[in-house]
JSON list of C-alpha atoms in Angstrom, two decimals:
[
{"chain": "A", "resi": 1, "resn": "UNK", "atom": "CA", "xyz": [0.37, 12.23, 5.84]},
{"chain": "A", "resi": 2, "resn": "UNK", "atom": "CA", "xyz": [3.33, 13.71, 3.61]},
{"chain": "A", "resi": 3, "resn": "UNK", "atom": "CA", "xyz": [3.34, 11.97, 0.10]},
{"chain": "A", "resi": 4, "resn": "UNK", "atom": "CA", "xyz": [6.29, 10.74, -1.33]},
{"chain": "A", "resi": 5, "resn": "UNK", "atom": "CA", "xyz": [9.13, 14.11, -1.15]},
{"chain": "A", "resi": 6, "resn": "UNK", "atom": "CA", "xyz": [11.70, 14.40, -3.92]},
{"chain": "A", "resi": 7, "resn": "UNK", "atom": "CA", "xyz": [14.61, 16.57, -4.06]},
{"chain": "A", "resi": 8, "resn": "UNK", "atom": "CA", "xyz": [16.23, 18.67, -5.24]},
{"chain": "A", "resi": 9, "resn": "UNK", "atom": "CA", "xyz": [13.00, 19.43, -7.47]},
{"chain": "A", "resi": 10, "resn": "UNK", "atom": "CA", "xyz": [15.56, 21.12, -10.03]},
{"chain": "A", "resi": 11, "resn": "UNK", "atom": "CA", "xyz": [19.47, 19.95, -10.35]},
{"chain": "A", "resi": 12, "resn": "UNK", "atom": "CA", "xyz": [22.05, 21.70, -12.73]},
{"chain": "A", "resi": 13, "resn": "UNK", "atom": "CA", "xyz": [25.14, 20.06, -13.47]},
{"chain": "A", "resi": 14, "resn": "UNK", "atom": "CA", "xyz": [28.26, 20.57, -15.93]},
{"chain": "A", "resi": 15, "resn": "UNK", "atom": "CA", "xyz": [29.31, 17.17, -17.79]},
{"chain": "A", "resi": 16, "resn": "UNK", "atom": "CA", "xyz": [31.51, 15.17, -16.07]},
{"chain": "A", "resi": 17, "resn": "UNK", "atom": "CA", "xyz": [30.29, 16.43, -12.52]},
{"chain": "A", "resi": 18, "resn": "UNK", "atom": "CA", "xyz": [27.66, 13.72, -10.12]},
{"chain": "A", "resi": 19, "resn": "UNK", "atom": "CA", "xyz": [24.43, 14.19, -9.88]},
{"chain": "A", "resi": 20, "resn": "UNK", "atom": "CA", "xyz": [22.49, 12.88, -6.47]},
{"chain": "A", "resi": 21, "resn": "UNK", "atom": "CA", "xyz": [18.77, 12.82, -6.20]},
{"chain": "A", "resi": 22, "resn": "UNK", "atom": "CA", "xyz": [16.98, 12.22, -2.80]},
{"chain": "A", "resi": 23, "resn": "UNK", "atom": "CA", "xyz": [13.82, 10.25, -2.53]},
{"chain": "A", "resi": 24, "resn": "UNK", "atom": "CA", "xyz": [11.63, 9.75, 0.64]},
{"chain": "A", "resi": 25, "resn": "UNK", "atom": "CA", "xyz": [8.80, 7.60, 0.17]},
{"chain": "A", "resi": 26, "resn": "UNK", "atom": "CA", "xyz": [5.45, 7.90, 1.92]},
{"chain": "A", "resi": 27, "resn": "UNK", "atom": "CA", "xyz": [5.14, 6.96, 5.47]},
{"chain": "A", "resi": 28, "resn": "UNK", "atom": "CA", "xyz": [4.62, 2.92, 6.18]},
{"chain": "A", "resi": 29, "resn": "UNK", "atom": "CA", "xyz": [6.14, 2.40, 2.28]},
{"chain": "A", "resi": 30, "resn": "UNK", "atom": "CA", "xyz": [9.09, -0.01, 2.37]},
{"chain": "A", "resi": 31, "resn": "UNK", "atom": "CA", "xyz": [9.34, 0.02, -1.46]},
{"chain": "A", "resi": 32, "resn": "UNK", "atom": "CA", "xyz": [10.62, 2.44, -3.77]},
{"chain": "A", "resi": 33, "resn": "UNK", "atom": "CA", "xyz": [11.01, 2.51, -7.80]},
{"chain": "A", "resi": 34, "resn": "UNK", "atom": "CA", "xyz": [13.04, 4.88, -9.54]},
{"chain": "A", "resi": 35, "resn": "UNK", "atom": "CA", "xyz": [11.85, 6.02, -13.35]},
{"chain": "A", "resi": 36, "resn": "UNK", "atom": "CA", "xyz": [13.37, 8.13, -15.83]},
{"chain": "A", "resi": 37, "resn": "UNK", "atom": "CA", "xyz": [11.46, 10.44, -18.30]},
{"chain": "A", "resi": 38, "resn": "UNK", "atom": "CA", "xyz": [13.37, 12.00, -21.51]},
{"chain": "A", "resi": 39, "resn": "UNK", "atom": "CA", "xyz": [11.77, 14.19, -23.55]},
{"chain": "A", "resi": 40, "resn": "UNK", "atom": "CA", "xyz": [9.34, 12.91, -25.69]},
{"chain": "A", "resi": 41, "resn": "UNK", "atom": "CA", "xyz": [9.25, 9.63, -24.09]},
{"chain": "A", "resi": 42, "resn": "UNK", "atom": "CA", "xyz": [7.12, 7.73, -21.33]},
{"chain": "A", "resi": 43, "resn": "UNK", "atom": "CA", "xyz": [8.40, 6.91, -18.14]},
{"chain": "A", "resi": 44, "resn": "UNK", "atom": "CA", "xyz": [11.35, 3.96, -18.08]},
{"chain": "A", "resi": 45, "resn": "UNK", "atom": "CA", "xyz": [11.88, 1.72, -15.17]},
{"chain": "A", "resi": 46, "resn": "UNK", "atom": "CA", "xyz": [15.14, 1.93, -13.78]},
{"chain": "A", "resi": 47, "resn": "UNK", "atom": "CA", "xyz": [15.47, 0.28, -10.58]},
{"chain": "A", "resi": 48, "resn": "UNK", "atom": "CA", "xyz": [13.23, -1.23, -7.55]},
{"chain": "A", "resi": 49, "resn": "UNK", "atom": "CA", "xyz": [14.10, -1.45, -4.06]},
{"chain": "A", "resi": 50, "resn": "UNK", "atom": "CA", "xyz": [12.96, -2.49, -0.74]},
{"chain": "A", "resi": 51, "resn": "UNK", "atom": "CA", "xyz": [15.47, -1.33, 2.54]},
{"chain": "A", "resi": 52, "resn": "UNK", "atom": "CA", "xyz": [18.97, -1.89, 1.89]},
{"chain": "A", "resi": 53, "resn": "UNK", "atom": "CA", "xyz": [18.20, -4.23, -0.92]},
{"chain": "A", "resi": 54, "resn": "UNK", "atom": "CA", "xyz": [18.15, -3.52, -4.87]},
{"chain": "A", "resi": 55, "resn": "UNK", "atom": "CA", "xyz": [15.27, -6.22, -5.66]},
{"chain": "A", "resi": 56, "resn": "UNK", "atom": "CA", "xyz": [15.34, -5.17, -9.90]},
{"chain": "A", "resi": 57, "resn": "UNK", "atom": "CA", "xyz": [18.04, -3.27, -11.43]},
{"chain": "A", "resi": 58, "resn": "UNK", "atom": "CA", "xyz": [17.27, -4.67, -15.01]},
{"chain": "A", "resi": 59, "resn": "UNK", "atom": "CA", "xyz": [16.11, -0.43, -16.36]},
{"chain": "A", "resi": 60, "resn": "UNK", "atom": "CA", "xyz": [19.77, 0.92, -15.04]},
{"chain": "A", "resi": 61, "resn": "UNK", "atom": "CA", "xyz": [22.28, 1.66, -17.22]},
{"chain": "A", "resi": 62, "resn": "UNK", "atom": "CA", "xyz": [25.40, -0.47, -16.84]},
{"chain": "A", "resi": 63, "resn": "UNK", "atom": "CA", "xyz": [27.81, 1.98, -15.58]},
{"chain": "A", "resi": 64, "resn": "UNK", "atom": "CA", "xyz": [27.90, 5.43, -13.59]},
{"chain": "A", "resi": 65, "resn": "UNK", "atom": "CA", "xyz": [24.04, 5.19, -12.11]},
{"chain": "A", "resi": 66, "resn": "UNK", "atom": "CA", "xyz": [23.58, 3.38, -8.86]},
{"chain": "A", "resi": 67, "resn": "UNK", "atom": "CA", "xyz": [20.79, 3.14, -6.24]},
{"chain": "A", "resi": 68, "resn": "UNK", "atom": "CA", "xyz": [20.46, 2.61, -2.78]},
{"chain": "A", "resi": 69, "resn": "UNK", "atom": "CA", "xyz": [17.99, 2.27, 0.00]},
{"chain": "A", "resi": 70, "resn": "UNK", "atom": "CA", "xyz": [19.49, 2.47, 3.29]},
{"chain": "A", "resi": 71, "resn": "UNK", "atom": "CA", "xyz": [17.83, 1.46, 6.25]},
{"chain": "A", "resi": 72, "resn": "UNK", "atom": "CA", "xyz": [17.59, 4.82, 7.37]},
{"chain": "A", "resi": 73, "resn": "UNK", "atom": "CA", "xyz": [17.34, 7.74, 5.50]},
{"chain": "A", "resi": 74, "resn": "UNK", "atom": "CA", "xyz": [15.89, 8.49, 1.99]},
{"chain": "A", "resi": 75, "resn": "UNK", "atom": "CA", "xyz": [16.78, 6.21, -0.99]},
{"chain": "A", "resi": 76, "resn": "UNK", "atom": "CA", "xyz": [18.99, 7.76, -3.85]},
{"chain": "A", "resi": 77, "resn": "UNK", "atom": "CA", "xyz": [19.76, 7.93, -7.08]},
{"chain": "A", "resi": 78, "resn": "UNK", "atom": "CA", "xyz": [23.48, 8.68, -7.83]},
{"chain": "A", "resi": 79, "resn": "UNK", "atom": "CA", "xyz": [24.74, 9.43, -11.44]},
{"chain": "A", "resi": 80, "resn": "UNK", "atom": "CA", "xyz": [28.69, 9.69, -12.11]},
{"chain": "A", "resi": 81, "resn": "UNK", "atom": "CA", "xyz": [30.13, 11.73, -14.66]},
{"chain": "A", "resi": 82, "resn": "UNK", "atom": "CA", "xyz": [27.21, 13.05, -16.19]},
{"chain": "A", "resi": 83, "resn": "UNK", "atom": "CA", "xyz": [26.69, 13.30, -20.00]},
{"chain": "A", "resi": 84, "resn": "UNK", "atom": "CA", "xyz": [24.13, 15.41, -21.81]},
{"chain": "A", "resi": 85, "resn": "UNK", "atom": "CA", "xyz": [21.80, 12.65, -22.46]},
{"chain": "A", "resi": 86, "resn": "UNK", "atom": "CA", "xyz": [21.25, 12.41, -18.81]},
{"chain": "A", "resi": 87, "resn": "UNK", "atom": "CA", "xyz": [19.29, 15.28, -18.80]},
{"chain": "A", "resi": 88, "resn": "UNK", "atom": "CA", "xyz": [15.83, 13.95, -17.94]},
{"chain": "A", "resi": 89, "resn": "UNK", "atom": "CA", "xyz": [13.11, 14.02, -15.33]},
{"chain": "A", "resi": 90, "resn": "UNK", "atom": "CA", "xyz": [13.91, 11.35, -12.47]},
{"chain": "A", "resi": 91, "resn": "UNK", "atom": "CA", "xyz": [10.37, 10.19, -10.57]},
{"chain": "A", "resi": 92, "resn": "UNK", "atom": "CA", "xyz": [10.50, 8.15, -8.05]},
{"chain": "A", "resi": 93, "resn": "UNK", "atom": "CA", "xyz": [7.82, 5.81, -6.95]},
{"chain": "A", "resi": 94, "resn": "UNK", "atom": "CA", "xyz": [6.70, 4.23, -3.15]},
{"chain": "A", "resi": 95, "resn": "UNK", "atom": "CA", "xyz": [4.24, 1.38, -2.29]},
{"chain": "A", "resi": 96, "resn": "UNK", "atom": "CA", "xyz": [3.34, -0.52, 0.72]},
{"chain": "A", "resi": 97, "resn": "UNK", "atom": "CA", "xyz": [3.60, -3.77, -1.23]},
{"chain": "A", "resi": 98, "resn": "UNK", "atom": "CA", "xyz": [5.13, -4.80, -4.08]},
{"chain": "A", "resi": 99, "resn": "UNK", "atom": "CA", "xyz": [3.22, -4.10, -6.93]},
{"chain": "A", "resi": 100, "resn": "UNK", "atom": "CA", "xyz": [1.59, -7.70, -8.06]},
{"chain": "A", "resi": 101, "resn": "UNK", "atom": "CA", "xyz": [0.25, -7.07, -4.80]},
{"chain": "A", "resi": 102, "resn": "UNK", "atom": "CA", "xyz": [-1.64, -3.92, -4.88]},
{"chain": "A", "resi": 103, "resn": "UNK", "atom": "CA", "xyz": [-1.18, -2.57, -8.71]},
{"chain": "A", "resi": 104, "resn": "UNK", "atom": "CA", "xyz": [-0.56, 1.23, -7.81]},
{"chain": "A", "resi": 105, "resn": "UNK", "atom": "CA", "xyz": [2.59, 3.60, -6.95]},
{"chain": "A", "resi": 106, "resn": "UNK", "atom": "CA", "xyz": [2.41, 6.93, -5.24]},
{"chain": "A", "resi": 107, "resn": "UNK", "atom": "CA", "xyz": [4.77, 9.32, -7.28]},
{"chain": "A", "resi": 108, "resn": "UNK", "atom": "CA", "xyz": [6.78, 12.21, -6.35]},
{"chain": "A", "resi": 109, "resn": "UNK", "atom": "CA", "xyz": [7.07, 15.14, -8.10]},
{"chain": "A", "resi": 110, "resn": "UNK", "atom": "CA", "xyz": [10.37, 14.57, -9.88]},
{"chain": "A", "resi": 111, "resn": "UNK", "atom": "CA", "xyz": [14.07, 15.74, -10.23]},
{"chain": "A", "resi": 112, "resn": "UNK", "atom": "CA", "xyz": [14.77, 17.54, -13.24]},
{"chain": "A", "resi": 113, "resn": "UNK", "atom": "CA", "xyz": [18.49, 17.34, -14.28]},
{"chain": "A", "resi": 114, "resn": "UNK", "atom": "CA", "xyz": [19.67, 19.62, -16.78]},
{"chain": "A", "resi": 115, "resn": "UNK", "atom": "CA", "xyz": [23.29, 18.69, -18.10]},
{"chain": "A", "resi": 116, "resn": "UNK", "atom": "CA", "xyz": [25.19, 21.47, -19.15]},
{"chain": "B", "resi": 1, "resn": "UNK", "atom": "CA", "xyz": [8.34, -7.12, -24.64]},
{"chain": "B", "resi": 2, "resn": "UNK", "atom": "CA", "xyz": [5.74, -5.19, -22.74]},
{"chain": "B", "resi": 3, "resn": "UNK", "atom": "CA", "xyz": [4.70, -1.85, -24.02]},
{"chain": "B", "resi": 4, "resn": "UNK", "atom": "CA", "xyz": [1.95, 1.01, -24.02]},
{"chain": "B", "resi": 5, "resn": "UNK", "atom": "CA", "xyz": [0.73, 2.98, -27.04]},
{"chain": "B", "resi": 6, "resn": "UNK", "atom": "CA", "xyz": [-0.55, 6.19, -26.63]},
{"chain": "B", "resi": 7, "resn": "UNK", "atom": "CA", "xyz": [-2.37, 8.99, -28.50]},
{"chain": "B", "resi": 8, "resn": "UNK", "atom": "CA", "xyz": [-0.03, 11.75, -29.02]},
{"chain": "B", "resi": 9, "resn": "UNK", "atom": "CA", "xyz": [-0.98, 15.09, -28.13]},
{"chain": "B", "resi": 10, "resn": "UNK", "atom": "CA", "xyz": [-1.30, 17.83, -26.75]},
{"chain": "B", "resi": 11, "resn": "UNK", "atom": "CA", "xyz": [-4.80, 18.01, -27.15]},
{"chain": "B", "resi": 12, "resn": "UNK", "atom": "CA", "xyz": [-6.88, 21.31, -26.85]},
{"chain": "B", "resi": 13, "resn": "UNK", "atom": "CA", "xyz": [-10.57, 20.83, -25.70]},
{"chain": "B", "resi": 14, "resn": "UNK", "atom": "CA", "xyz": [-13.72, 23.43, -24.91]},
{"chain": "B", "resi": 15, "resn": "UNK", "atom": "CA", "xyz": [-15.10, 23.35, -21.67]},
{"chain": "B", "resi": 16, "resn": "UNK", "atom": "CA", "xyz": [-18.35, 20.20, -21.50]},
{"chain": "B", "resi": 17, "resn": "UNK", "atom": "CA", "xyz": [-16.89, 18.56, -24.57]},
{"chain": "B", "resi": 18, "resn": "UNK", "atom": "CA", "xyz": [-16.20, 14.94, -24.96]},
{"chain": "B", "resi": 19, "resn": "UNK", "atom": "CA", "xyz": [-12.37, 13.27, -24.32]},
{"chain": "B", "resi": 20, "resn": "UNK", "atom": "CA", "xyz": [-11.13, 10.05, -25.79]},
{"chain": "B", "resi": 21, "resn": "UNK", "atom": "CA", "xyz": [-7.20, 9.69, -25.18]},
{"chain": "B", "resi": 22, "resn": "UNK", "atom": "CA", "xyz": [-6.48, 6.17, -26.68]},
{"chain": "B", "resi": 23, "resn": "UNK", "atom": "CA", "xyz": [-3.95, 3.67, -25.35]},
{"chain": "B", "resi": 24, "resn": "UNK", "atom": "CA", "xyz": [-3.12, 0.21, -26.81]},
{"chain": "B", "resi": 25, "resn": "UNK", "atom": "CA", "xyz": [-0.58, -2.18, -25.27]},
{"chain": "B", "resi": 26, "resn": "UNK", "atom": "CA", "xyz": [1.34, -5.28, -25.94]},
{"chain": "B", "resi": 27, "resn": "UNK", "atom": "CA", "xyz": [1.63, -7.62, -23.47]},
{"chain": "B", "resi": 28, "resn": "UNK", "atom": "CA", "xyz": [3.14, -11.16, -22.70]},
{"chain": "B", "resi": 29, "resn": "UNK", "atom": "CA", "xyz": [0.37, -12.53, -20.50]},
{"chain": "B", "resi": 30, "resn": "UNK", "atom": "CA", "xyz": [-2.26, -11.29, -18.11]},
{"chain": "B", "resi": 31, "resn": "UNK", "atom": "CA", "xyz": [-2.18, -7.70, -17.04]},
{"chain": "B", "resi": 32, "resn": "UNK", "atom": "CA", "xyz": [-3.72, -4.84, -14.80]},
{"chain": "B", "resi": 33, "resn": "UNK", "atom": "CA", "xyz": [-4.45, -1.48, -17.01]},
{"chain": "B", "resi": 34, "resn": "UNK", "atom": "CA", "xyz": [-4.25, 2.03, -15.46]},
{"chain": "B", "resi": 35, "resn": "UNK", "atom": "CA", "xyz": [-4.14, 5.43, -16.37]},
{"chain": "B", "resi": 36, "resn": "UNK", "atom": "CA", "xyz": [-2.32, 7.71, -14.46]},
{"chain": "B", "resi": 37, "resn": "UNK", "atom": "CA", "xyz": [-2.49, 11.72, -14.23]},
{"chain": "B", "resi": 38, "resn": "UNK", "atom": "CA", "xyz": [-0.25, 14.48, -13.43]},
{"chain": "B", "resi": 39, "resn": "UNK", "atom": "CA", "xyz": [-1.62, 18.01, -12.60]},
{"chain": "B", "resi": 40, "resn": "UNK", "atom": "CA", "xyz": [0.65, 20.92, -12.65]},
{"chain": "B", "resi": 41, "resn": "UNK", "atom": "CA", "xyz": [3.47, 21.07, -10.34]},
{"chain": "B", "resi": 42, "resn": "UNK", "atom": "CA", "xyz": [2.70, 17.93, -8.87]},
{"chain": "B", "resi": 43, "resn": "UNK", "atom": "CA", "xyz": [3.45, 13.88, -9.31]},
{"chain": "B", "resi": 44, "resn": "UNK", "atom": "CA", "xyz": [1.54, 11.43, -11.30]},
{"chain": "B", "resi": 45, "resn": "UNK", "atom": "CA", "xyz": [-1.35, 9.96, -9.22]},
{"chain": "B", "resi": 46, "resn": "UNK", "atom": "CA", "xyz": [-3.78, 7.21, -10.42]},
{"chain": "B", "resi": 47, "resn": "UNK", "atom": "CA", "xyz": [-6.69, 8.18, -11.59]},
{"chain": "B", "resi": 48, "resn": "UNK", "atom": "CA", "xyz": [-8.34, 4.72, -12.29]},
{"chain": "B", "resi": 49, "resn": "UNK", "atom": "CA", "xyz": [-7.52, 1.03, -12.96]},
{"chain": "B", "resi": 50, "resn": "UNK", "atom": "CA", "xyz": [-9.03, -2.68, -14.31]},
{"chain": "B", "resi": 51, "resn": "UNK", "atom": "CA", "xyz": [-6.98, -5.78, -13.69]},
{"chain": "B", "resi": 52, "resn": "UNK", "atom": "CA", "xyz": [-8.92, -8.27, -15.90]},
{"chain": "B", "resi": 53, "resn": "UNK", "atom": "CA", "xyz": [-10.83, -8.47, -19.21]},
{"chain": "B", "resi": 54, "resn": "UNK", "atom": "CA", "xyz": [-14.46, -6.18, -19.65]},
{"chain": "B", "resi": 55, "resn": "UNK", "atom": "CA", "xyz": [-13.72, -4.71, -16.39]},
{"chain": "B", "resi": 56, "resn": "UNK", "atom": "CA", "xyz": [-15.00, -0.99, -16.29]},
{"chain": "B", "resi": 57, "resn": "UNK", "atom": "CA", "xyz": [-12.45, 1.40, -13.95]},
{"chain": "B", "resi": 58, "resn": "UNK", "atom": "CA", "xyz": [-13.71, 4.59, -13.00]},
{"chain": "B", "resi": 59, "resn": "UNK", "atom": "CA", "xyz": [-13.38, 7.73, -11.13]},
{"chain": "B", "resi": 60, "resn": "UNK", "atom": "CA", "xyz": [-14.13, 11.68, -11.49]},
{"chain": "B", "resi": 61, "resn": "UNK", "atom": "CA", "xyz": [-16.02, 10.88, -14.34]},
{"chain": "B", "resi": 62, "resn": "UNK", "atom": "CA", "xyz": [-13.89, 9.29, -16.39]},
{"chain": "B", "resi": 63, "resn": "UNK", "atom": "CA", "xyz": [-14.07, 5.87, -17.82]},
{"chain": "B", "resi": 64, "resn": "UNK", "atom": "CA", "xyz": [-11.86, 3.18, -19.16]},
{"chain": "B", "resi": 65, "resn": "UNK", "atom": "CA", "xyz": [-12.74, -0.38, -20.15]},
{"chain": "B", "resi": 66, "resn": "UNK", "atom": "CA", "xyz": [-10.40, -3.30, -20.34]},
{"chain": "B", "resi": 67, "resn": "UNK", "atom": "CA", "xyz": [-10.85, -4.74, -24.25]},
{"chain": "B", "resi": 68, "resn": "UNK", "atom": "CA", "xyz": [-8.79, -7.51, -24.57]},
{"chain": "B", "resi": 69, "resn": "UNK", "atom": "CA", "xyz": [-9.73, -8.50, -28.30]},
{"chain": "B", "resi": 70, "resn": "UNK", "atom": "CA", "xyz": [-8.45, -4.57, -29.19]},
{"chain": "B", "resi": 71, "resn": "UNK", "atom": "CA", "xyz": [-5.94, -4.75, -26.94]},
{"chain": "B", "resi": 72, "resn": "UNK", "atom": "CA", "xyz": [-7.09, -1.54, -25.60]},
{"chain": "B", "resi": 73, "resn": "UNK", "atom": "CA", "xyz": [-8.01, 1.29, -22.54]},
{"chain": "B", "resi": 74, "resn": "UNK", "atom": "CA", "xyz": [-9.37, 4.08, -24.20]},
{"chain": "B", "resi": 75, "resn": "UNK", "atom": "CA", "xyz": [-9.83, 6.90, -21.30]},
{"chain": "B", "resi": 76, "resn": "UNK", "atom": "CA", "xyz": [-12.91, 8.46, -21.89]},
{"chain": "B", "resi": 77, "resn": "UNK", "atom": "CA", "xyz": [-14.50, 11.47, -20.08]},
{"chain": "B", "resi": 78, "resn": "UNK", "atom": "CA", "xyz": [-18.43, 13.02, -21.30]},
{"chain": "B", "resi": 79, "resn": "UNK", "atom": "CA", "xyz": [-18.22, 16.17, -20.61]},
{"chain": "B", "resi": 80, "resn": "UNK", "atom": "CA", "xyz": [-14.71, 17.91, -19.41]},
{"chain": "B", "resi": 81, "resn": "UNK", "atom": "CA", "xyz": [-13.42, 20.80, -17.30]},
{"chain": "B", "resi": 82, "resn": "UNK", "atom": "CA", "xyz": [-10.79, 23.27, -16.68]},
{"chain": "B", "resi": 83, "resn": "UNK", "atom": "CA", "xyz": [-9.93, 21.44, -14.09]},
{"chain": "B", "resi": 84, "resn": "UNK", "atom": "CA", "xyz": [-8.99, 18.18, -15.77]},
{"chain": "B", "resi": 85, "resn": "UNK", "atom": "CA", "xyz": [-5.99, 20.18, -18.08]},
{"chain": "B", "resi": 86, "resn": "UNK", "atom": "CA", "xyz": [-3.29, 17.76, -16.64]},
{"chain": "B", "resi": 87, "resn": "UNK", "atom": "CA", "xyz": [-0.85, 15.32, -18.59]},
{"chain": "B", "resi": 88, "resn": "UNK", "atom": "CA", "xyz": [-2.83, 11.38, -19.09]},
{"chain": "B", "resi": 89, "resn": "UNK", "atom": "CA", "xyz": [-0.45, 8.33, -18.73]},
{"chain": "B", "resi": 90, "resn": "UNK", "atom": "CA", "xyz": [-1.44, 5.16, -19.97]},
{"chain": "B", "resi": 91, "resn": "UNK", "atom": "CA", "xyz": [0.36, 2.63, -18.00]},
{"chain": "B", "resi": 92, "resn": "UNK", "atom": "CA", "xyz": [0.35, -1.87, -17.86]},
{"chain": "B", "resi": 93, "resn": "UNK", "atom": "CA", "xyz": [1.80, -4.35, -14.76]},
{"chain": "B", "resi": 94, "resn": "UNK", "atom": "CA", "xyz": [2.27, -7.58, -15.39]},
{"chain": "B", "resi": 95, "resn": "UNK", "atom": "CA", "xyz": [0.85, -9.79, -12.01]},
{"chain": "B", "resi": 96, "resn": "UNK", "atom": "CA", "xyz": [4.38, -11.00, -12.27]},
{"chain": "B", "resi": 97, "resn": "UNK", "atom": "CA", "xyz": [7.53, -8.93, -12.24]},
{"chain": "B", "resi": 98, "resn": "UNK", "atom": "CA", "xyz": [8.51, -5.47, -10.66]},
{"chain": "B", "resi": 99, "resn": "UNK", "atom": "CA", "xyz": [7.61, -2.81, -13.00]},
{"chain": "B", "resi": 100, "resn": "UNK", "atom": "CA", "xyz": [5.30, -0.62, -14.72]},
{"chain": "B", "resi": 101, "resn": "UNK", "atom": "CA", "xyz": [5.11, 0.39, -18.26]},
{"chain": "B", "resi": 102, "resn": "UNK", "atom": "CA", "xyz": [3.96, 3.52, -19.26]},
{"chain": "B", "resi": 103, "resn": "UNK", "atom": "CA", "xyz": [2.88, 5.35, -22.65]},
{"chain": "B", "resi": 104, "resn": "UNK", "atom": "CA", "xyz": [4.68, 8.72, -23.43]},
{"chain": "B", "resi": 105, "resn": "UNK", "atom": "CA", "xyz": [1.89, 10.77, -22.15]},
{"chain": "B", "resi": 106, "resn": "UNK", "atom": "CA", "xyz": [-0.85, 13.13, -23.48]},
{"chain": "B", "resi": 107, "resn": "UNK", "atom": "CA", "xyz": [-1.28, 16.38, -22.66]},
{"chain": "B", "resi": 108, "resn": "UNK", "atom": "CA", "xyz": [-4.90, 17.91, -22.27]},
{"chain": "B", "resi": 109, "resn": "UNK", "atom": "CA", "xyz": [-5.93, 21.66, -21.96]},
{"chain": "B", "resi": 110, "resn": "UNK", "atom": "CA", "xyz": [-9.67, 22.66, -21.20]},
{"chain": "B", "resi": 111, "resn": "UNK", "atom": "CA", "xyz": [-10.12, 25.86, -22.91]},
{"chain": "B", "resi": 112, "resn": "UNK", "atom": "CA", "xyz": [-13.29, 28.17, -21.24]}
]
């Protein structure tokens, strides 16, 4: 039973150029949670979804990030125009149930995206 | 707002020698505790978890309990191994609401 497959595990980009990042979340999970990690800080929300619907987008910043979760294929992360301060490790997050229901995420390994 | 205090680290520890990573949140109302770790190479994974007041969680030997007057999960482990050299999230959900929050982190390294 594959756990929940991020990629690319590593992403370079120059500023100004869009970044994509590719989450598939475990088998049976119908819910997925994106979270952002800068250095020297804890893991920040960004944005919950179940298939084809953005449920919480309250952690996303305004403009040039987006999310989707189509209904098939993996969910992802899209970043326009990326800045330096985007450079940061992307997790993303599946669950059978939404979590008030069951309390715990299964993680991926992350997307590291290094700005140049 | 909701948030998670954790000890800052990294933290370097013999082999059989006792671990205390504290954590301290904030919360608006009622909510689950967890502590989350992430080996090497690999995503976080929950290591253990107490959803209401005195509860104990535990697993591979380590222990947190639930104090509500200190506002606090202290992650506590008697006697610790190589093995366990991983980062140690702290990490609160509300029983309402969509997300988690989650202390910076604490690294640990096991020394032989």
């Amino acid at each position: 039973n594959a756990g929940v497959m991020q990629n690319p595990r590593h992403l370079v980009r120059r500023r100004g150029q869009e970044a994509r990042l590719r989450c598939s979340p475990m088998k049976g999970h119908s819910h997925v949670y994106w979270y952002r990690q800068l250095p020297e800080e804890g893991l920040k929300f960004m944005v919950y979804l179940q298939k084809e619907n953005i449920i919480d987008e309250s952690g996303m910043p305004k403009e040039r990030f987006s999310a989707e979760f189509p209904k098939e294929g993996p969910s992802i992360l899209r970043i326009q125009q990326v800045v330096r301060g985007d450079s940061a490790a992307y997790f993303c997050a599946s669950s059978p149930f939404p979590i008030p229901n069951t309390g715990e995420l299964f993680f991926g390994e992350g997307s590291r995206l290094t700005v140049l | 707002g909701d948030s998670v205090t954790q000890m800052e680290g990294p933290v370097t520890l013999s082999e059989e020698a006792f671990l205390t990573i504290n954590c301290t949140y904030t919360a608006t109302g009622y909510p689950s505790l967890f502590w989350y770790v992430q080996y090497p190479g690999e995503g976080l994974q929950l290591l253990l978890k107490a959803t209401k007041a005195d509860d104990k969680g535990s697993n591979k030997g380590f222990e947190a309990t639930y104090r509500k007057e200190t506002t606090s999960f202290h992650l506590e482990k008697g006697s610790v191994q190589v093995s366990d050299s991983a980062v140690y999230f702290c990490a609160l959900s509300e029983n309402t609401g969509n997300q988690f929050y989650f202390g910076t982190g604490t690294s640990l390294t096991v020394i032989p």
